[in-house]
XYZ file of N, CA and C in Angstrom:
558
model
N 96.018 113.324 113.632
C 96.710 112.122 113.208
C 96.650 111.119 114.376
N 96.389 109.999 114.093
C 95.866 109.071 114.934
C 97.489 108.728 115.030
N 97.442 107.366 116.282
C 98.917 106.610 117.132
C 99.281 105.991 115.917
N 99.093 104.931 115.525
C 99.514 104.050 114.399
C 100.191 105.441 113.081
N 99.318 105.983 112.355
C 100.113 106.515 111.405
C 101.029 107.624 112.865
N 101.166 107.932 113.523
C 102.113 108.829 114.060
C 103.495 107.914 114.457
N 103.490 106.890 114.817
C 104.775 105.951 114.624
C 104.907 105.389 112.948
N 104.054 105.783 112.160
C 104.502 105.681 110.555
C 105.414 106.451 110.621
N 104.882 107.483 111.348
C 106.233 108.914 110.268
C 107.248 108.796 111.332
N 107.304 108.298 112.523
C 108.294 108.395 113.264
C 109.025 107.129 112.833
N 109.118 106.128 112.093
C 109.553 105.653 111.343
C 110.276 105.964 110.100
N 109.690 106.576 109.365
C 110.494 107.338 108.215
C 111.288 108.625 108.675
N 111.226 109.053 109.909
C 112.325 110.290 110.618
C 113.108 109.334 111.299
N 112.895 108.224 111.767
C 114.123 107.407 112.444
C 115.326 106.731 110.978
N 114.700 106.911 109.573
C 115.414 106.436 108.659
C 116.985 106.957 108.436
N 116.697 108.256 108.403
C 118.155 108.791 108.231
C 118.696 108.982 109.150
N 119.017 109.012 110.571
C 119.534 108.565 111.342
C 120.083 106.964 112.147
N 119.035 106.471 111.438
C 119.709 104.775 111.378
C 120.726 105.007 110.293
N 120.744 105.440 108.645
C 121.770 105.354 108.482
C 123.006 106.521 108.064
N 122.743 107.167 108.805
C 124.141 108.337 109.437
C 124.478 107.068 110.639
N 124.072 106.785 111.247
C 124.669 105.644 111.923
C 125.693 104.649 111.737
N 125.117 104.495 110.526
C 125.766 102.643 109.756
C 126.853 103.447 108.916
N 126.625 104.735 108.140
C 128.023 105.226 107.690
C 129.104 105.901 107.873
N 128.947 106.964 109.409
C 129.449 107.222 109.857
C 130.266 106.634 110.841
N 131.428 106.699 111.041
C 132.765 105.876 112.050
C 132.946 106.394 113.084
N 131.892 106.119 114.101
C 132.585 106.131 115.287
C 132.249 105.169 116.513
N 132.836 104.942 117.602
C 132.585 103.813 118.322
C 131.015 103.573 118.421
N 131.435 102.326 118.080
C 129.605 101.272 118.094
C 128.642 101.988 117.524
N 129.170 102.111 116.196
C 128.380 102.733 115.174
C 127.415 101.937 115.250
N 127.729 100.663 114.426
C 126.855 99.417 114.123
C 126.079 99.491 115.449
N 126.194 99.481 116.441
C 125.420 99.023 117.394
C 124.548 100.216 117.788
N 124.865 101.567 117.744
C 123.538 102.574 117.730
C 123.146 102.597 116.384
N 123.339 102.221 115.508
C 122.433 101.808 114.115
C 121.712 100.652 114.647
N 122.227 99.179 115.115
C 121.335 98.304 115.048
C 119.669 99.124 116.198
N 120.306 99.689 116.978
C 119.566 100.163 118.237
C 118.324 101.248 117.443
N 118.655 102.012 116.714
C 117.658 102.328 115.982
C 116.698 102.063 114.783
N 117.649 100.976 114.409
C 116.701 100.389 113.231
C 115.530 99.022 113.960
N 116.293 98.759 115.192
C 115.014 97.677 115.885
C 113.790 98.927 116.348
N 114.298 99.695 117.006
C 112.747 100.870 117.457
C 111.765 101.132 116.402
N 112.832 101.524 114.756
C 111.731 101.909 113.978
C 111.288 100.273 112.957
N 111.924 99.503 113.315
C 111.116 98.411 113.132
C 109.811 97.794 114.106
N 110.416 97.676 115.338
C 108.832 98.233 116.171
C 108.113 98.844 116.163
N 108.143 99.826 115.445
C 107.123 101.270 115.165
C 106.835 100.202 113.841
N 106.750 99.598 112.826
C 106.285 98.902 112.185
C 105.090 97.538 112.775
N 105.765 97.077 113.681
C 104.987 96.291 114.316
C 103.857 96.556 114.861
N 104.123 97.461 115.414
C 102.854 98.397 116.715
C 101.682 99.355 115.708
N 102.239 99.820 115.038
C 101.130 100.384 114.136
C 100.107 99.740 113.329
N 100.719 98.460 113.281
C 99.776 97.878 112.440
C 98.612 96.869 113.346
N 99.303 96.602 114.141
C 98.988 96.107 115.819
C 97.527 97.003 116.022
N 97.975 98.357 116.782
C 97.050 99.422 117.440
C 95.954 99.406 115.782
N 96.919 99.679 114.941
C 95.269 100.444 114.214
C 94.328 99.164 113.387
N 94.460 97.702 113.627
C 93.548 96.706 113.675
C 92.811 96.389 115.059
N 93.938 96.516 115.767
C 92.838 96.304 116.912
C 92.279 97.556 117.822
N 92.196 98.964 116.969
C 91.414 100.096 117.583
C 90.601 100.356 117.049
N 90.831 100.047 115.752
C 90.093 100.543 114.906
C 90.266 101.862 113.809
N 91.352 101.877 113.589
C 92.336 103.134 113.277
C 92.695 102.570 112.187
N 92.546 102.037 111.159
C 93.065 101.871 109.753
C 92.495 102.824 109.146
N 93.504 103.390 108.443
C 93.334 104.796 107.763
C 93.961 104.647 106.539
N 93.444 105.518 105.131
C 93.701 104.888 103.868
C 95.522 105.604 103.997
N 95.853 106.706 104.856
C 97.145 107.427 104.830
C 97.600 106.110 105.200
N 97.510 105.068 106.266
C 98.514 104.184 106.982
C 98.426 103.355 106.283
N 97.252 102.814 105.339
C 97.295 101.226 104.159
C 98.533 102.168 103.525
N 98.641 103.287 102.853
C 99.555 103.969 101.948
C 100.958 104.205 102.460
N 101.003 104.966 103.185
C 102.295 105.361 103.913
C 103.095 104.350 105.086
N 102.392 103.129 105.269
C 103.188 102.245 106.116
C 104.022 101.668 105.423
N 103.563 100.948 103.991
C 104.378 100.326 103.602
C 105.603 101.003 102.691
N 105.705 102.461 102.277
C 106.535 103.352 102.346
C 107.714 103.817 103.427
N 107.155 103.363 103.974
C 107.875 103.832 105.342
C 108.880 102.803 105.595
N 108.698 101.366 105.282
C 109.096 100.293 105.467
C 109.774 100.507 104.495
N 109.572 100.656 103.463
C 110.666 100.654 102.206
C 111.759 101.658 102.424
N 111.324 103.160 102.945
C 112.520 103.609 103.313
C 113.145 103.130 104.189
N 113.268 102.424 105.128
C 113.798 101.804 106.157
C 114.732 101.035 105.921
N 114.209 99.694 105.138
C 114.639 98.603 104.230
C 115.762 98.546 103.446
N 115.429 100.160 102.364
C 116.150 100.267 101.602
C 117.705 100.870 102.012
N 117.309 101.783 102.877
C 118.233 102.273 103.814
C 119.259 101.281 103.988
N 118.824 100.240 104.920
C 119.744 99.303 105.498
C 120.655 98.700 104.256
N 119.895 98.150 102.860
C 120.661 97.452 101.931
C 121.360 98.775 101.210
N 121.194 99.794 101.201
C 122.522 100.642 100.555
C 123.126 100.624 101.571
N 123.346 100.676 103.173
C 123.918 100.816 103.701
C 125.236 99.563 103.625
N 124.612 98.366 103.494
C 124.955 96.930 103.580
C 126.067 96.991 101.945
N 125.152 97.668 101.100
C 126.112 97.866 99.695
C 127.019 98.311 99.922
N 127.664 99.790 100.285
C 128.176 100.402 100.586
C 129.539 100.066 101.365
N 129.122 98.632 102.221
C 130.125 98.071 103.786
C 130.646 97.002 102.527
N 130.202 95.952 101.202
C 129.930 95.117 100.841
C 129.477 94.229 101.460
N 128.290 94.190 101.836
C 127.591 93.411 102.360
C 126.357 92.986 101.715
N 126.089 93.463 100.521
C 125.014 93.118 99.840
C 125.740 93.304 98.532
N 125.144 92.136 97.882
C 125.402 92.380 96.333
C 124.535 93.121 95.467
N 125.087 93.738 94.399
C 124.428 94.924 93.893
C 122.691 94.346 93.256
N 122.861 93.068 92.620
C 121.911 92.803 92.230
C 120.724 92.367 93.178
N 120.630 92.439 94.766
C 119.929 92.098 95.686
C 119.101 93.165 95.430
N 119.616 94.355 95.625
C 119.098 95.824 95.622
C 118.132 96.511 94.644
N 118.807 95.809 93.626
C 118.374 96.060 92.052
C 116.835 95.398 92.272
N 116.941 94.448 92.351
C 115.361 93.034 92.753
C 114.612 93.848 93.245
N 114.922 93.957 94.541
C 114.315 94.535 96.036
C 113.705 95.854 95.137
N 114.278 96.816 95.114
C 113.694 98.365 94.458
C 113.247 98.205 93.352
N 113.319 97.195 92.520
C 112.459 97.138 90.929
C 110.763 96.842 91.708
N 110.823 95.669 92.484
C 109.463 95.178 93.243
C 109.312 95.766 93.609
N 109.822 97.022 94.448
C 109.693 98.467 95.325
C 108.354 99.286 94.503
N 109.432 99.430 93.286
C 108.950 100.584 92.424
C 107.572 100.081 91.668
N 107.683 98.887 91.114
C 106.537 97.953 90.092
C 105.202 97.978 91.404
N 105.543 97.342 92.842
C 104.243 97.586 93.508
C 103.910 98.923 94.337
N 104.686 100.316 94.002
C 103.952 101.425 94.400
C 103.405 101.882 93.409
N 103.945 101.535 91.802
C 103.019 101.784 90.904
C 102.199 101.541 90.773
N 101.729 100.410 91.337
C 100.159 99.248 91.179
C 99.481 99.741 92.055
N 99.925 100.415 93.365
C 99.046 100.993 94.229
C 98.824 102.622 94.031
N 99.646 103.117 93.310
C 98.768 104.715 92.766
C 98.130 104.546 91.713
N 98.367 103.254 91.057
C 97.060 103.415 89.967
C 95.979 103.029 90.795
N 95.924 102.020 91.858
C 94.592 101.449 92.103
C 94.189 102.919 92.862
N 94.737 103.678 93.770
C 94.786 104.350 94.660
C 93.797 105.727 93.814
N 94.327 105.970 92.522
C 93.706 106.598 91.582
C 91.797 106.282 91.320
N 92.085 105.294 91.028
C 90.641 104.425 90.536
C 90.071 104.174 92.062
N 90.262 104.589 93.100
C 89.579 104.233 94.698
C 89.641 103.457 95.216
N 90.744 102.277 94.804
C 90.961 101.117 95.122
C 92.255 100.959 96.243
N 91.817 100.544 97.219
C 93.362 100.816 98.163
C 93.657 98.969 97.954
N 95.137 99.022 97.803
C 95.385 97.465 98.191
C 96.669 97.310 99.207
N 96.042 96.767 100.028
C 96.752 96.751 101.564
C 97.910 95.799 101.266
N 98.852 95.755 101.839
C 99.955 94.316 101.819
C 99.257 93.588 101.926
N 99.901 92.275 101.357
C 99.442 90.654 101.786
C 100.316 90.276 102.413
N 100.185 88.700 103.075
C 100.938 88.311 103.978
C 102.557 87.820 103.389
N 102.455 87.795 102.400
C 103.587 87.575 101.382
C 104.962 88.788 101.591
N 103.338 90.014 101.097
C 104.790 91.445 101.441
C 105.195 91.378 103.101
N 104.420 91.019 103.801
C 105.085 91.009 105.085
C 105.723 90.284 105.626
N 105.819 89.042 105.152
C 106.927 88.217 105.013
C 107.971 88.706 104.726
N 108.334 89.547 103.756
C 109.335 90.162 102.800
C 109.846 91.186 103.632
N 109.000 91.789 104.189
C 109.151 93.163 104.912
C 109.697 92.479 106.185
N 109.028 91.592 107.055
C 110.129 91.231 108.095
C 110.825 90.253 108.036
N 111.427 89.412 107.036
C 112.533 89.243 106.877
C 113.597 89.927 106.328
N 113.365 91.202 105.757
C 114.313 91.831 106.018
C 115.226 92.784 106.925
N 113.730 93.206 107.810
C 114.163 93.644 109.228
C 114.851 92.738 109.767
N 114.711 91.746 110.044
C 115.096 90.530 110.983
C 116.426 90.100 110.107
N 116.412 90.237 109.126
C 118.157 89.386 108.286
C 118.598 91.475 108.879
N 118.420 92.218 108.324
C 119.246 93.346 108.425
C 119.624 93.999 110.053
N 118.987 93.348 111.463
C 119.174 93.371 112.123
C 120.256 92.304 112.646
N 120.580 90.862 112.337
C 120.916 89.709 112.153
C 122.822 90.575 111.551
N 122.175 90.992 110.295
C 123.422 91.835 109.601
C 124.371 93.224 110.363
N 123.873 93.310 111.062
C 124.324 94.615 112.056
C 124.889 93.948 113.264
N 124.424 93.472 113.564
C 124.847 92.674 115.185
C 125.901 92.163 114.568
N 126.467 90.940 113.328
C 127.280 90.419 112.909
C 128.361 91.547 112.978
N 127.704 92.214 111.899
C 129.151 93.457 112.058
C 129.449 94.029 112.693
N 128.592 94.714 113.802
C 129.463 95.317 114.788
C 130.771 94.152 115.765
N 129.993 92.610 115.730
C 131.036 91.926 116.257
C 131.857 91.605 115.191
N 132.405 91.649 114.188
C 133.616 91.356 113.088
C 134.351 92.465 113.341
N 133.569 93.760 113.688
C 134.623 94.972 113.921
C 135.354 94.983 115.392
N 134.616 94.698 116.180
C 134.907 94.606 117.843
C 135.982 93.649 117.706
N 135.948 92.450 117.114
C 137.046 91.223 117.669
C 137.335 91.336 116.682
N 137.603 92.476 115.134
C 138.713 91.870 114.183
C 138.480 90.367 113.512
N 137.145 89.716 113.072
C 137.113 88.771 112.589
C 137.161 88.809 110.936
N 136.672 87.666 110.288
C 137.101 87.921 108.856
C 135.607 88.511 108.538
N 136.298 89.485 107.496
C 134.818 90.062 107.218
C 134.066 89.600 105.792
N 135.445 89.111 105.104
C 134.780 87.962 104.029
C 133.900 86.924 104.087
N 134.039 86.306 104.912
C 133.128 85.279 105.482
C 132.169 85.572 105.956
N 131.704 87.001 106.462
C 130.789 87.320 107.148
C 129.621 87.936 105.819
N 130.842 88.943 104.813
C 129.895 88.923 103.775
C 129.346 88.085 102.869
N 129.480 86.703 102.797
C 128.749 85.686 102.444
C 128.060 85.138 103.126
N 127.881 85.353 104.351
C 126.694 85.260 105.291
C 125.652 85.936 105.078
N 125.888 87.284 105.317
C 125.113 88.307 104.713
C 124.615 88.642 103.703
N 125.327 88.099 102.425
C 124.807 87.644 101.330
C 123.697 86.480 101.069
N 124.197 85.677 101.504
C 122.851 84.466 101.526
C 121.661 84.960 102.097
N 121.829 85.940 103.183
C 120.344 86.176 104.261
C 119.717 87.142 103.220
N 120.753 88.105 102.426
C 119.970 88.783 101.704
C 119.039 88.330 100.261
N 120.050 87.195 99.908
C 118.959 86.524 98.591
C 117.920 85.548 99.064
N 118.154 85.497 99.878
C 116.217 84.750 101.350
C 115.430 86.311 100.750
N 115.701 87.174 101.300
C 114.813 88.314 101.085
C 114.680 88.530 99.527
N 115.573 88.654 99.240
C 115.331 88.958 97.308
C 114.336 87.816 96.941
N 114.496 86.615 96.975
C 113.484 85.577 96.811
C 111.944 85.547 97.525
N 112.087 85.956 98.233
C 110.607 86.185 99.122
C 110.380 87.536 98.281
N 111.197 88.295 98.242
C 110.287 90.064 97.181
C 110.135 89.861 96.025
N 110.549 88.473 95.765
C 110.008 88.561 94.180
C 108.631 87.799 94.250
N 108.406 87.036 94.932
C 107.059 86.600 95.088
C 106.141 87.016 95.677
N 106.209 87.925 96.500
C 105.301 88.818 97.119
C 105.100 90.110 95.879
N 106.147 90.143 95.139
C 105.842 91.121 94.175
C 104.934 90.435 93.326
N 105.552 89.257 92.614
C 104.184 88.597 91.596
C 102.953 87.977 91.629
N 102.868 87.735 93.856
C 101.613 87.855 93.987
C 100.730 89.247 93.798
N 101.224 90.308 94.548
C 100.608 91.454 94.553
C 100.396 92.043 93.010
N 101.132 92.020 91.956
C 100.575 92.264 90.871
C 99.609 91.360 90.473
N 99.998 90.111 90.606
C 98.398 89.031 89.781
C 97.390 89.430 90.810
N 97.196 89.833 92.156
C 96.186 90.135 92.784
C 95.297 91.548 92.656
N 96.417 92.506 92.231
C 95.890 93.772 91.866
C 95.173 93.717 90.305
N 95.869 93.318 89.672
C 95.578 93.033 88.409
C 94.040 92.660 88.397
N 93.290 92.284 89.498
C 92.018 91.685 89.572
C 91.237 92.445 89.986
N 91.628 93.814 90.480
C 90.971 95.351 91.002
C 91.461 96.712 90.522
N 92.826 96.637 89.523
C 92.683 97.361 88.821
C 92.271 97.326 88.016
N 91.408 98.415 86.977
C 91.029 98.652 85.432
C 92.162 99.260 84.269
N 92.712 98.679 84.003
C 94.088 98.874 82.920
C 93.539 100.071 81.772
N 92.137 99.640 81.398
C 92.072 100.619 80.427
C 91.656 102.352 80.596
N 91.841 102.483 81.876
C 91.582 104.238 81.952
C 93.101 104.669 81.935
């Protein structure tokens, strides 16, 4: 297993411990959650980094990176549900586009067709790292100084329908684009 997919999976093993982090209560939760969800968001960065410019794109890392990201992702917004920090229907969006473009990629994946993210899903993908990191730092300071946390979850709310709006268009690009390399009728 090459560097790039080996920070894939060390990405999806940093998942459930980012959030045993975010749900479990104890001092500076939020803040060893935020501390691990930036590493395995760097392990997102760097993999995709090393295996374009080594030469290491592998059909496991077109497949399993952006999996990896979704567990990550998704992680953070149940976590965010859970605090109320996300509204239910953010989640709902986010994992329907989840589910609709891993389907599009095991059918193509079937037929020999790999389809890599576009710059759209990665848009999507790091703005939600970046709002759900944004979302952690907030809360660990609303908990530290006792601020209002209502106000904070409408903060957090808005950053999250930025992301719901960007995954729905990265979703209906990636289907009208697949749609042009998959064969529907097998």
């Amino acid at each position: 297993m090459n560097l790039p997919n080996k920070l894939t999976v060390a990405r999806i093993i940093l998942t459930p411990f980012f959030l045993v982090a975010m749900v479990l209560n104890f001092k500076y939760h939020y803040l060893v959650a935020t501390l691990i969800f930036i590493a395995a968001s760097v392990t997102d960065f760097l993999d995709g980094k090393i295996a374009r410019k080594n030469n290491l794109v592998t059909t496991f890392g077109k497949l399993c990176d952006p999996v990896a990201d979704k567990m990550l992702t998704t992680a953070a917004l149940l976590a965010f549900m859970k605090l109320g920090l996300c509204n239910i229907w953010i989640v709902m969006i986010v994992l329907s586009r989840e589910f609709l473009v891993t389907s599009f990629r095991l059918v193509a994946s079937a037929q020999g067709v790999v389809i890599a993210a576009g710059i759209w899903g990665k848009l999507k993908t790091a703005s939600q790292m970046i709002f759900s990191i944004i979302i952690m730092i907030g809360i660990h300071f609303v908990e530290i100084y006792s601020l209002d946390f209502g106000k904070f979850s409408l903060i957090s709310n808005i950053l999250l329908w930025i992301t719901a709006v960007l995954t729905v268009i990265s979703g209906v690009k990636y289907i009208v684009d697949g749609k042009k390399v998959i064969d529907f009728s097998k």
